[in-house]
GROMACS .gro file of N, CA and C in nm:
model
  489
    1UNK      N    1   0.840   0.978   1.713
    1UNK     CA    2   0.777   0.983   1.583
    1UNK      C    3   0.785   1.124   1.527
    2UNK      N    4   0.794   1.239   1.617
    2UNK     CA    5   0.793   1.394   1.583
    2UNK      C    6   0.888   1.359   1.496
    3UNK      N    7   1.039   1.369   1.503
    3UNK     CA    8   1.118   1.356   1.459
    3UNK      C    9   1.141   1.278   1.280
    4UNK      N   10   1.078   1.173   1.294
    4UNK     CA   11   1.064   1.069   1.197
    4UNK      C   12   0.958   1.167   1.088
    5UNK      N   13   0.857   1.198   1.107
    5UNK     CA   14   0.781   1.265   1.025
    5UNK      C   15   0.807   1.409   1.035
    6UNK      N   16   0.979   1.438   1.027
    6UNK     CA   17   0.983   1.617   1.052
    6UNK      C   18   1.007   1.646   0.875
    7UNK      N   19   1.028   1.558   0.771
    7UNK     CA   20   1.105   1.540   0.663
    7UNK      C   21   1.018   1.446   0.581
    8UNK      N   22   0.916   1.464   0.480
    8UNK     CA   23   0.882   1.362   0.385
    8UNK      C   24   0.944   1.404   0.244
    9UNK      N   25   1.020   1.275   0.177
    9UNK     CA   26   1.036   1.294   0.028
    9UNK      C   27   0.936   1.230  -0.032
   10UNK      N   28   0.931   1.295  -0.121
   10UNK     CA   29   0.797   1.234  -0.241
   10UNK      C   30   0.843   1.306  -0.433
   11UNK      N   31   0.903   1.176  -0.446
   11UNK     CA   32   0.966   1.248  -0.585
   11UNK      C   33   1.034   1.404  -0.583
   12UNK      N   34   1.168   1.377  -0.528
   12UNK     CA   35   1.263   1.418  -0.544
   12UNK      C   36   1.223   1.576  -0.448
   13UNK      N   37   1.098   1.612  -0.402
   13UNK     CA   38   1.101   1.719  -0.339
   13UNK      C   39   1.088   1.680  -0.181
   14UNK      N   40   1.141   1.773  -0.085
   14UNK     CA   41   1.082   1.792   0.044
   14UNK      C   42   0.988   1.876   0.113
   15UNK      N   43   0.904   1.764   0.185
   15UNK     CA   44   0.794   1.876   0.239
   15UNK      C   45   0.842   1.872   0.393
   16UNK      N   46   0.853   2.030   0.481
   16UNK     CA   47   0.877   2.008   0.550
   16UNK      C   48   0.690   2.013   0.667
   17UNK      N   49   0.683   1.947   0.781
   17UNK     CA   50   0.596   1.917   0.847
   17UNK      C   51   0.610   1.970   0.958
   18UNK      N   52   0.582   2.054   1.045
   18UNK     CA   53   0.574   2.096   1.165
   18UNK      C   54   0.511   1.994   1.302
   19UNK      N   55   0.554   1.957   1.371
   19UNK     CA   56   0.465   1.859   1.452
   19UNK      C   57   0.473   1.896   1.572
   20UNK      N   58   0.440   1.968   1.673
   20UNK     CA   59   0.441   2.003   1.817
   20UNK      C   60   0.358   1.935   1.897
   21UNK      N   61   0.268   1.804   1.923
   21UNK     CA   62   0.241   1.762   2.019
   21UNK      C   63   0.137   1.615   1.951
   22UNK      N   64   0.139   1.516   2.009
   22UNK     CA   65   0.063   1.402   2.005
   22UNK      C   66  -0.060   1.367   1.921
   23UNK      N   67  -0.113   1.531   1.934
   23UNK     CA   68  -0.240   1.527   1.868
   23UNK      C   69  -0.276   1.602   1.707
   24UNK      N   70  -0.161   1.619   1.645
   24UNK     CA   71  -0.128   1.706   1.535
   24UNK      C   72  -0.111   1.617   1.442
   25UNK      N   73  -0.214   1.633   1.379
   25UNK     CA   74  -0.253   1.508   1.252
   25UNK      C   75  -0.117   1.556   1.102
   26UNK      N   76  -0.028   1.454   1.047
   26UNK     CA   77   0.072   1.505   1.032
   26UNK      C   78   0.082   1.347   0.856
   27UNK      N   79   0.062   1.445   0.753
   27UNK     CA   80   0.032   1.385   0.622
   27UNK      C   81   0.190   1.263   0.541
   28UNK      N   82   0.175   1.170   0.565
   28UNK     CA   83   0.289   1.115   0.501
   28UNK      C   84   0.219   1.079   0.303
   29UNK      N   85   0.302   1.093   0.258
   29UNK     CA   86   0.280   1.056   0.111
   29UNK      C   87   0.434   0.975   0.053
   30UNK      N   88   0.365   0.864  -0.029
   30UNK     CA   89   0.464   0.808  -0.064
   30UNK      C   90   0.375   0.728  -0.222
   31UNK      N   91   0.507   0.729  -0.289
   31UNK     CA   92   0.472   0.628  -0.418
   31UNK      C   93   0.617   0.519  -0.450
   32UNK      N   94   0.559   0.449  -0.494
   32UNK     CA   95   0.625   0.348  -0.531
   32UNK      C   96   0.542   0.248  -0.633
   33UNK      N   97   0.672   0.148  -0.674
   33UNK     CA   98   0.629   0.083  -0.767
   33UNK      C   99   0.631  -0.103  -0.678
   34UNK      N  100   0.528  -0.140  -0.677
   34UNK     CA  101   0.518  -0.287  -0.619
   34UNK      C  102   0.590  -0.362  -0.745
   35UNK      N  103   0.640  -0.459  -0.668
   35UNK     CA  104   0.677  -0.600  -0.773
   35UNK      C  105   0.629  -0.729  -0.695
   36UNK      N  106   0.554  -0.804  -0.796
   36UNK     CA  107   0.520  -0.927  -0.695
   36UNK      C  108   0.600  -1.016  -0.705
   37UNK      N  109   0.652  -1.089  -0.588
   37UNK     CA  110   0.783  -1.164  -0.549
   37UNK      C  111   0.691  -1.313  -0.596
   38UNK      N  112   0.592  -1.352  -0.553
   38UNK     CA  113   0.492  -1.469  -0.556
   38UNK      C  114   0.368  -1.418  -0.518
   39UNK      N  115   0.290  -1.528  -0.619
   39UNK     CA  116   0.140  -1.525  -0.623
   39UNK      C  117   0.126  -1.679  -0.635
   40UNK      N  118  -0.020  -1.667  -0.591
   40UNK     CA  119  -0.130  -1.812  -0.594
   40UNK      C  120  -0.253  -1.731  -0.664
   41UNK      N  121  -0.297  -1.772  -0.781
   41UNK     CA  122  -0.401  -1.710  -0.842
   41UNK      C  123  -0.482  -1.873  -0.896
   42UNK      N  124  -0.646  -1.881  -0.875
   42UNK     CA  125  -0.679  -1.991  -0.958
   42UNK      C  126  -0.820  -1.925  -1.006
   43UNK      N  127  -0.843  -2.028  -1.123
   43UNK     CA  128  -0.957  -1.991  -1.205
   43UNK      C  129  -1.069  -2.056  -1.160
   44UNK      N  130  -1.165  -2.028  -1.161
   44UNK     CA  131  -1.308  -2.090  -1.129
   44UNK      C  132  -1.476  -2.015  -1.204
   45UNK      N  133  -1.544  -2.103  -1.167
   45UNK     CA  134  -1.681  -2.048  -1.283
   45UNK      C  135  -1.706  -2.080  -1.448
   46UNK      N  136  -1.817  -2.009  -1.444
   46UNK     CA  137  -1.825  -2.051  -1.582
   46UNK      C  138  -1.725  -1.979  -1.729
   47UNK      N  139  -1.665  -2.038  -1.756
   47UNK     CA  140  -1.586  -1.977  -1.862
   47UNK      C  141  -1.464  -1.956  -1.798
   48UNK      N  142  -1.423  -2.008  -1.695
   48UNK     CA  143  -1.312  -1.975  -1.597
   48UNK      C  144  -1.311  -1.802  -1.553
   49UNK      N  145  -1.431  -1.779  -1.516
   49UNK     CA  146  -1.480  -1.590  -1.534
   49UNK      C  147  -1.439  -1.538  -1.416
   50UNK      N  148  -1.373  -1.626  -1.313
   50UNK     CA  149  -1.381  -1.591  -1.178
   50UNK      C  150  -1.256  -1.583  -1.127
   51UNK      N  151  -1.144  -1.526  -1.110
   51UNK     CA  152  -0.985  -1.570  -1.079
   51UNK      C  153  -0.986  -1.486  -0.936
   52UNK      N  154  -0.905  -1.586  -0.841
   52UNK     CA  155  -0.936  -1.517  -0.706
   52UNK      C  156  -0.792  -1.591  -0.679
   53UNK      N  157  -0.715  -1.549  -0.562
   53UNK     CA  158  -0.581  -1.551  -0.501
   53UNK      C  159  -0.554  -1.490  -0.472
   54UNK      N  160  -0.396  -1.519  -0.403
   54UNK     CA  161  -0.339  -1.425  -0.337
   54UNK      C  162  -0.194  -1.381  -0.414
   55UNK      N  163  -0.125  -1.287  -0.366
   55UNK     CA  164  -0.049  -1.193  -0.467
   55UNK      C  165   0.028  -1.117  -0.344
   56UNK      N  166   0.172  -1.169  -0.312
   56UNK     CA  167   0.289  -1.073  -0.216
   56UNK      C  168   0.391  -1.012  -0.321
   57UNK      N  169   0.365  -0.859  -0.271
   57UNK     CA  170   0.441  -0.784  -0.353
   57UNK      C  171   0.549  -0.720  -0.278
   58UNK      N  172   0.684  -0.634  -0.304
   58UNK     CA  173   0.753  -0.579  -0.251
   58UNK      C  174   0.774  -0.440  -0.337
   59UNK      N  175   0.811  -0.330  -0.272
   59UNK     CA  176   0.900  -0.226  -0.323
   59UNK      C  177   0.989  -0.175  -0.218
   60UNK      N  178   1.019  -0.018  -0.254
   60UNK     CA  179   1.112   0.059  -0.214
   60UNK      C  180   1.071   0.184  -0.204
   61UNK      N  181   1.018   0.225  -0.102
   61UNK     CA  182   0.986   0.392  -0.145
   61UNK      C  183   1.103   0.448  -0.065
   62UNK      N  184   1.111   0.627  -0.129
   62UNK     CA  185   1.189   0.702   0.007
   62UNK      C  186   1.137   0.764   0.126
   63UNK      N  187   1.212   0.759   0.208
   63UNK     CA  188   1.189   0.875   0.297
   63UNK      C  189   1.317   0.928   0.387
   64UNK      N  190   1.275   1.067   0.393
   64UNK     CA  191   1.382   1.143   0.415
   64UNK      C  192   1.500   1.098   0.352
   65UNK      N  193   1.482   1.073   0.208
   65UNK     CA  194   1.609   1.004   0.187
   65UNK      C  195   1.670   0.929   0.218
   66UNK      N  196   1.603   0.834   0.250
   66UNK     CA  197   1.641   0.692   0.281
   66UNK      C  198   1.538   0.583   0.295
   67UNK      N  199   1.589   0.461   0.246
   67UNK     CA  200   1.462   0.349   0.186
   67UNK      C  201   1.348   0.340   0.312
   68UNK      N  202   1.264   0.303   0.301
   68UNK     CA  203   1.143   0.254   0.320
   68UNK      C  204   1.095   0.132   0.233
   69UNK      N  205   1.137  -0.037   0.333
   69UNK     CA  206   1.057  -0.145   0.308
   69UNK      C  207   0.901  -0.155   0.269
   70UNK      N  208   0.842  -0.171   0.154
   70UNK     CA  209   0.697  -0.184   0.144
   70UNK      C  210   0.656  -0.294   0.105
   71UNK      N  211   0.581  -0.391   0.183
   71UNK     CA  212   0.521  -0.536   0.157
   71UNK      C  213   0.367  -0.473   0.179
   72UNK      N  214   0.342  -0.604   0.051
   72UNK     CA  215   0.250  -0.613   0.066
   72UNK      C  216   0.131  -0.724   0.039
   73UNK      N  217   0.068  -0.772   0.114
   73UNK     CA  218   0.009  -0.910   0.091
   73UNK      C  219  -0.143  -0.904   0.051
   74UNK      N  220  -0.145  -0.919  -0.071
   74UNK     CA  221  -0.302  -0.877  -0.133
   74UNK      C  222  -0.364  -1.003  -0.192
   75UNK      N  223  -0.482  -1.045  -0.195
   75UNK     CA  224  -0.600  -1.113  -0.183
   75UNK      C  225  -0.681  -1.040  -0.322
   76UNK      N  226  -0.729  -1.131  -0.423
   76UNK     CA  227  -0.811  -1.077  -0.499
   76UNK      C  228  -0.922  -1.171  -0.503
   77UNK      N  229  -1.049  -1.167  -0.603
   77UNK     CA  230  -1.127  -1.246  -0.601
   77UNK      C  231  -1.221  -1.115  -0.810
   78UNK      N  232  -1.198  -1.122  -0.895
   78UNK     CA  233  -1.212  -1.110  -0.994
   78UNK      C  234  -1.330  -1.162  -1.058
   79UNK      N  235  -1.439  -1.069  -1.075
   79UNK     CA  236  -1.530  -1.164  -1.219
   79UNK      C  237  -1.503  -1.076  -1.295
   80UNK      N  238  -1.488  -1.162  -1.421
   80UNK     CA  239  -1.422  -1.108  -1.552
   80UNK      C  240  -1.373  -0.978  -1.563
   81UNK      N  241  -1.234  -0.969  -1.461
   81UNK     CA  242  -1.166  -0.884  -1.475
   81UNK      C  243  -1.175  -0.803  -1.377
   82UNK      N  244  -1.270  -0.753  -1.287
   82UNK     CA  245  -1.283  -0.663  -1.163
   82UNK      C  246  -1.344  -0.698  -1.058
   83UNK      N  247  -1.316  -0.634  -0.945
   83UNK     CA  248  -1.378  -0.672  -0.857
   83UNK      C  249  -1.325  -0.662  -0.706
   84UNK      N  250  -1.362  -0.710  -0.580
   84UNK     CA  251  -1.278  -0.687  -0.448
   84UNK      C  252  -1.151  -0.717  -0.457
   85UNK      N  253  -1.097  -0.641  -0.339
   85UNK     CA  254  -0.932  -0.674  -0.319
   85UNK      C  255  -0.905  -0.651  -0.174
   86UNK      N  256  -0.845  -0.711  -0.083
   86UNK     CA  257  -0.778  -0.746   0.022
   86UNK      C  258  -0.648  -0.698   0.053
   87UNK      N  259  -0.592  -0.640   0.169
   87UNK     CA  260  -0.420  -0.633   0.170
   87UNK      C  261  -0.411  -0.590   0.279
   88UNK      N  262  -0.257  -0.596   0.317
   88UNK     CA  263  -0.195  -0.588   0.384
   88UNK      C  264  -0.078  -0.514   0.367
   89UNK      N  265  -0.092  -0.412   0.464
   89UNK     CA  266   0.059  -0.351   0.394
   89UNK      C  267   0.173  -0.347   0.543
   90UNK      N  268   0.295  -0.374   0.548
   90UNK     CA  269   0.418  -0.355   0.593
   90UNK      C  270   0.495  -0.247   0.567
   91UNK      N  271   0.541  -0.125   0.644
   91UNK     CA  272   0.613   0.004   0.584
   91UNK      C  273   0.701  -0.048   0.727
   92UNK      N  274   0.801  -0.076   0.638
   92UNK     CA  275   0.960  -0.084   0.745
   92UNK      C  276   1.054   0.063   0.739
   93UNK      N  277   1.088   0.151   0.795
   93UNK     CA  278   1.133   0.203   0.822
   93UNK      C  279   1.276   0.194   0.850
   94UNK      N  280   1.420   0.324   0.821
   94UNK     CA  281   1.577   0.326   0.842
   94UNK      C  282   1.563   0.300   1.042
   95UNK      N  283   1.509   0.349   1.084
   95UNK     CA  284   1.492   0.253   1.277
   95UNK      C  285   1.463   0.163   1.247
   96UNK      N  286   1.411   0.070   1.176
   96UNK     CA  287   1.347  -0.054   1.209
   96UNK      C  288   1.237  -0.067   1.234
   97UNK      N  289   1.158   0.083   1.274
   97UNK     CA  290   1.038   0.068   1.305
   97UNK      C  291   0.909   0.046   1.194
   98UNK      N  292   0.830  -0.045   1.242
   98UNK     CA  293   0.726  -0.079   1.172
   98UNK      C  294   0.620  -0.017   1.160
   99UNK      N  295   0.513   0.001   1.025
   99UNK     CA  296   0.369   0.077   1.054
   99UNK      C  297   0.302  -0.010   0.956
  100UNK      N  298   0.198  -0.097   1.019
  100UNK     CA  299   0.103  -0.192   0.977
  100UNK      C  300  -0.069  -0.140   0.928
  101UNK      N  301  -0.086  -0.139   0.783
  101UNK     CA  302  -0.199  -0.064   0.719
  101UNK      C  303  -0.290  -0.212   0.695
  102UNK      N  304  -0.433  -0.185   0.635
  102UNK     CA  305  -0.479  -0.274   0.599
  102UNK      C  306  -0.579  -0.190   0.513
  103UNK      N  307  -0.610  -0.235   0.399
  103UNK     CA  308  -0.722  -0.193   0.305
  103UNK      C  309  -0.845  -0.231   0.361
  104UNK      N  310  -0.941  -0.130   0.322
  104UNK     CA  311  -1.061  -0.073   0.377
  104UNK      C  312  -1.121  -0.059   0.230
  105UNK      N  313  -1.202  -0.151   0.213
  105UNK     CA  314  -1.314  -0.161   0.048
  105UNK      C  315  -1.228  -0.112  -0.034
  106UNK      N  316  -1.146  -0.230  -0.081
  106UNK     CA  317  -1.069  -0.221  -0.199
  106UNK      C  318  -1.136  -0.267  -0.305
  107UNK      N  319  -1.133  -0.195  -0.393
  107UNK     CA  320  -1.218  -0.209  -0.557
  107UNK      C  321  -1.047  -0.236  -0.650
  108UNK      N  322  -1.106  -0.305  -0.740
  108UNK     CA  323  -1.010  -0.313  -0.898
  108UNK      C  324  -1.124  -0.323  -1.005
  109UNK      N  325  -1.029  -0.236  -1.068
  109UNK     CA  326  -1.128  -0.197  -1.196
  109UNK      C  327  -1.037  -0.199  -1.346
  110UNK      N  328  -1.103  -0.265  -1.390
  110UNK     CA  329  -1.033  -0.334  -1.538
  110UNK      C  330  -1.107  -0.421  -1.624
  111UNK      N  331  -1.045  -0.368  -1.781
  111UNK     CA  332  -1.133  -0.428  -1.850
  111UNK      C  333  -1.069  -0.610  -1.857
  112UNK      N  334  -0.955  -0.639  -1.836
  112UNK     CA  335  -0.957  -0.777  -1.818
  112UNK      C  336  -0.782  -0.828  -1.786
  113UNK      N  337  -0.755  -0.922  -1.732
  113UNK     CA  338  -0.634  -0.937  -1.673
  113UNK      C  339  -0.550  -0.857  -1.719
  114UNK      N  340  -0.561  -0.907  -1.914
  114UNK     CA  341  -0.423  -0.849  -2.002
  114UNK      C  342  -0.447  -0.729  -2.009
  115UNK      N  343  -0.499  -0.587  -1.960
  115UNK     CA  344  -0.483  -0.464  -2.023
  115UNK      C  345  -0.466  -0.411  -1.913
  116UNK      N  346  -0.405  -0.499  -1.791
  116UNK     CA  347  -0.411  -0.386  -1.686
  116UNK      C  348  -0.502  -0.344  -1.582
  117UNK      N  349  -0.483  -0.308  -1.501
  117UNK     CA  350  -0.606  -0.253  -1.374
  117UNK      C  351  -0.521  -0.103  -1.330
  118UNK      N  352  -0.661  -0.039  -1.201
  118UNK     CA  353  -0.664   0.022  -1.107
  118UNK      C  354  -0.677  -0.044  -0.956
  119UNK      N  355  -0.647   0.000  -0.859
  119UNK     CA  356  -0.699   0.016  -0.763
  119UNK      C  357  -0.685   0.097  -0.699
  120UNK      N  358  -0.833   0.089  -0.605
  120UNK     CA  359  -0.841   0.185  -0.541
  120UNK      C  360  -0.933   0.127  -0.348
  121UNK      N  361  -0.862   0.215  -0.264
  121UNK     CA  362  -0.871   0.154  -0.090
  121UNK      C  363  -0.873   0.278  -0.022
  122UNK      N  364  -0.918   0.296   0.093
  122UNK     CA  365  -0.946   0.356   0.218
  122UNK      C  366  -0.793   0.265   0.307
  123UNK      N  367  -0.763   0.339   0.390
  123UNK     CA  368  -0.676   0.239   0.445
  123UNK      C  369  -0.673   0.253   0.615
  124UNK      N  370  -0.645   0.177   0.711
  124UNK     CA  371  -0.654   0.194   0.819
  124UNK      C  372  -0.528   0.129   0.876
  125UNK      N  373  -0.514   0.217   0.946
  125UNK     CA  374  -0.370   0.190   1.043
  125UNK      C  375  -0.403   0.083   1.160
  126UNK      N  376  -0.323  -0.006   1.137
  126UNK     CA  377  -0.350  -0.147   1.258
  126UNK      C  378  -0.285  -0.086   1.349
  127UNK      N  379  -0.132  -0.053   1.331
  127UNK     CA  380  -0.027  -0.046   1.438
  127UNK      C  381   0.111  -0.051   1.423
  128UNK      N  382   0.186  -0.040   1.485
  128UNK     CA  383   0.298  -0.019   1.487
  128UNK      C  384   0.427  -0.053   1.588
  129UNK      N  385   0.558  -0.034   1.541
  129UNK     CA  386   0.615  -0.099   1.654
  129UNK      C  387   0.714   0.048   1.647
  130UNK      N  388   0.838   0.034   1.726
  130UNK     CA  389   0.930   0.185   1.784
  130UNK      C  390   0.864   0.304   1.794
  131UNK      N  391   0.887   0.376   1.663
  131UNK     CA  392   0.860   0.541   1.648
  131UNK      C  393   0.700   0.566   1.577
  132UNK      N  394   0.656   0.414   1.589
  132UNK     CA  395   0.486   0.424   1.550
  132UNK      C  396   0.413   0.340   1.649
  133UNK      N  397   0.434   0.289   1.764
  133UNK     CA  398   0.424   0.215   1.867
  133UNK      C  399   0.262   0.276   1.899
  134UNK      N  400   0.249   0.375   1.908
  134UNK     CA  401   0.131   0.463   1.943
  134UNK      C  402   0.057   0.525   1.826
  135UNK      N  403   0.105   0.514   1.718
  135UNK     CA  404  -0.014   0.605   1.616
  135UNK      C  405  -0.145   0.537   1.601
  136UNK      N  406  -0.233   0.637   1.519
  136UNK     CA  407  -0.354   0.589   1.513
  136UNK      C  408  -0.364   0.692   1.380
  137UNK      N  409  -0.419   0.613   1.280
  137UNK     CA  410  -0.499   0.739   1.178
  137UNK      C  411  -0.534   0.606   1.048
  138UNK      N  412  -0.530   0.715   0.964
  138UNK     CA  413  -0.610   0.612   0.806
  138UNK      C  414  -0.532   0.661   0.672
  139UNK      N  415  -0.561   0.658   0.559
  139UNK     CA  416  -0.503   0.684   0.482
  139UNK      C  417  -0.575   0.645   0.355
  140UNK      N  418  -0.542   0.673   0.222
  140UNK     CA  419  -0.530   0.631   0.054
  140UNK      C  420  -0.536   0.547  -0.011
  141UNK      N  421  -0.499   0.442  -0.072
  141UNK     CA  422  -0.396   0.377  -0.187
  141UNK      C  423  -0.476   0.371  -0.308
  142UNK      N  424  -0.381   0.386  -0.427
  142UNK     CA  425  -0.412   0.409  -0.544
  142UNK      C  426  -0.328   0.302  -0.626
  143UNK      N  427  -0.301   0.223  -0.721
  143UNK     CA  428  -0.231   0.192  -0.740
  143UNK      C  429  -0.299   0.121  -0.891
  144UNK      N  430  -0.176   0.129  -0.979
  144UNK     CA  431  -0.228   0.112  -1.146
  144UNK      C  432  -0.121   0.008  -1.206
  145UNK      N  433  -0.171  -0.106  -1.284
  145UNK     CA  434  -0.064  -0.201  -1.300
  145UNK      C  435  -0.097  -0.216  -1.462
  146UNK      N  436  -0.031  -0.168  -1.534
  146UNK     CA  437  -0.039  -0.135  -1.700
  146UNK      C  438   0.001  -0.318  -1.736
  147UNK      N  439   0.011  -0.435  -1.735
  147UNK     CA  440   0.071  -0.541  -1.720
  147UNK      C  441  -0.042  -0.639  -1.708
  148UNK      N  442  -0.055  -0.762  -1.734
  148UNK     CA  443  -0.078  -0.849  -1.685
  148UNK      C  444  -0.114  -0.877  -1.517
  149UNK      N  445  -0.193  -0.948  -1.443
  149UNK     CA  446  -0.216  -0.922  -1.284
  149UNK      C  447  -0.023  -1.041  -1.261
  150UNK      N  448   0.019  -0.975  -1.204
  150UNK     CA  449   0.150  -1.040  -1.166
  150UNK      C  450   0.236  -0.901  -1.192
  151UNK      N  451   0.235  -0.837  -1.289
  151UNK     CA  452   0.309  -0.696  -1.292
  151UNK      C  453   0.351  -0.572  -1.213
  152UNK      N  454   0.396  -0.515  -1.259
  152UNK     CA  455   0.450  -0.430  -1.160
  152UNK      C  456   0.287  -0.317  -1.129
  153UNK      N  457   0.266  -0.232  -1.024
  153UNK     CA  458   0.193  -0.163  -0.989
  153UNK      C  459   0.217  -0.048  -0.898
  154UNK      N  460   0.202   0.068  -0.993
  154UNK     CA  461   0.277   0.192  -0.989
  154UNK      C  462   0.185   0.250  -0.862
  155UNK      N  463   0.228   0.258  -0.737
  155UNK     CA  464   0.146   0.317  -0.595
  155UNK      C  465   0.158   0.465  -0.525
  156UNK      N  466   0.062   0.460  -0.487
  156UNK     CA  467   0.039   0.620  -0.397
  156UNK      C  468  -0.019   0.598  -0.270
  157UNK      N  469   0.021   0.600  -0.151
  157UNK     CA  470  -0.017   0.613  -0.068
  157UNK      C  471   0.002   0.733   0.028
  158UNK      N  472  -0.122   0.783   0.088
  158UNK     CA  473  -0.132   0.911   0.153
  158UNK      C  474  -0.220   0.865   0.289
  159UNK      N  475  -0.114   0.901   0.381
  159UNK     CA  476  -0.134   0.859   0.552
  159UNK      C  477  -0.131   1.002   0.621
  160UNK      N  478  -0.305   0.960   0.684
  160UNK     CA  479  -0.279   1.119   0.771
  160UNK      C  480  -0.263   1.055   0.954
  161UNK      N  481  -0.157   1.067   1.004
  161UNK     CA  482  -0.126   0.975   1.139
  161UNK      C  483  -0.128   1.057   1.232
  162UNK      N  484  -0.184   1.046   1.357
  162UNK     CA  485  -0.150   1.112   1.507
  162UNK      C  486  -0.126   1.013   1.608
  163UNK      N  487  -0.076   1.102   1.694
  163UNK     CA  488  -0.008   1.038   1.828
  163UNK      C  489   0.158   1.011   1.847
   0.00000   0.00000   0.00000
């Protein structure tokens, strides 16, 4: 993993990271733009005030100059317009290797489907498989969808990982 996190791109610059041993907490940042591939969204309540489903999105971020898979499988539940959010995130890696996040009190905040949202999460590292087999840490996400809920949603995520 030293290796893998010796190089982060984040819009077009490099930061370089020093990492000498297991226990050297070591900052990944990434943005991207989600697109949702499929959703299940339904209405319920009075006035139909309540829209709750689920929502799998994909992007592309970089690293080290080279792609990074980002899924992500998010869960909403909406009264009129805001409210909890659920997810799951997938960061596939040029090894193959996997790093499995999950949102930690995800809020959305918006004045109503059509004008768009925020969100905002704490994030916690489940696990990992190859060159993340062993990490442990938490992280960010931010993410703003100017669109309709089905739209694209412009992301930031900031992972501080050891081991």
């Amino acid at each position: 993993m030293r290796r893998m996190l010796a190089a982060l791109l984040l819009g077009g610059l490099v930061s370089l990271v020093a990492c000498s041993d297991d226990t050297e907490q070591t900052e990944i940042v990434l943005t991207f733009d989600l697109e949702s591939i499929e959703r299940r969204l339904q209405r319920v309540g009075p006035d139909d005030s309540i829209l709750y489903g689920w929502n799998h999105l994909r992007a592309t971020a970089d690293y080290d100059g080279e792609p990074i898979a980002v899924e992500l499988q998010a869960g909403v539940e909406y009264t009129n317009g805001a409210g909890p959010c659920d997810g799951l995130f997938t960061l596939t890696f040029p090894d193959e290797s996997i790093l499995a996040l999950a949102f930690v009190d995800c809020q959305s905040y918006t004045a109503s489907e059509v004008s768009g949202a925020r969100f905002a999460s704490r994030l916690r590292i489940i696990g990992g498989t190859g060159e993340f087999v062993d990490v442990r840490g938490s992280g960010e996400y931010t993410g703003e969808r100017r669109e309709e809920i089905g739209g694209a949603v412009r992301s930031r995520m900031v992972l501080r990982v050891t081991g």
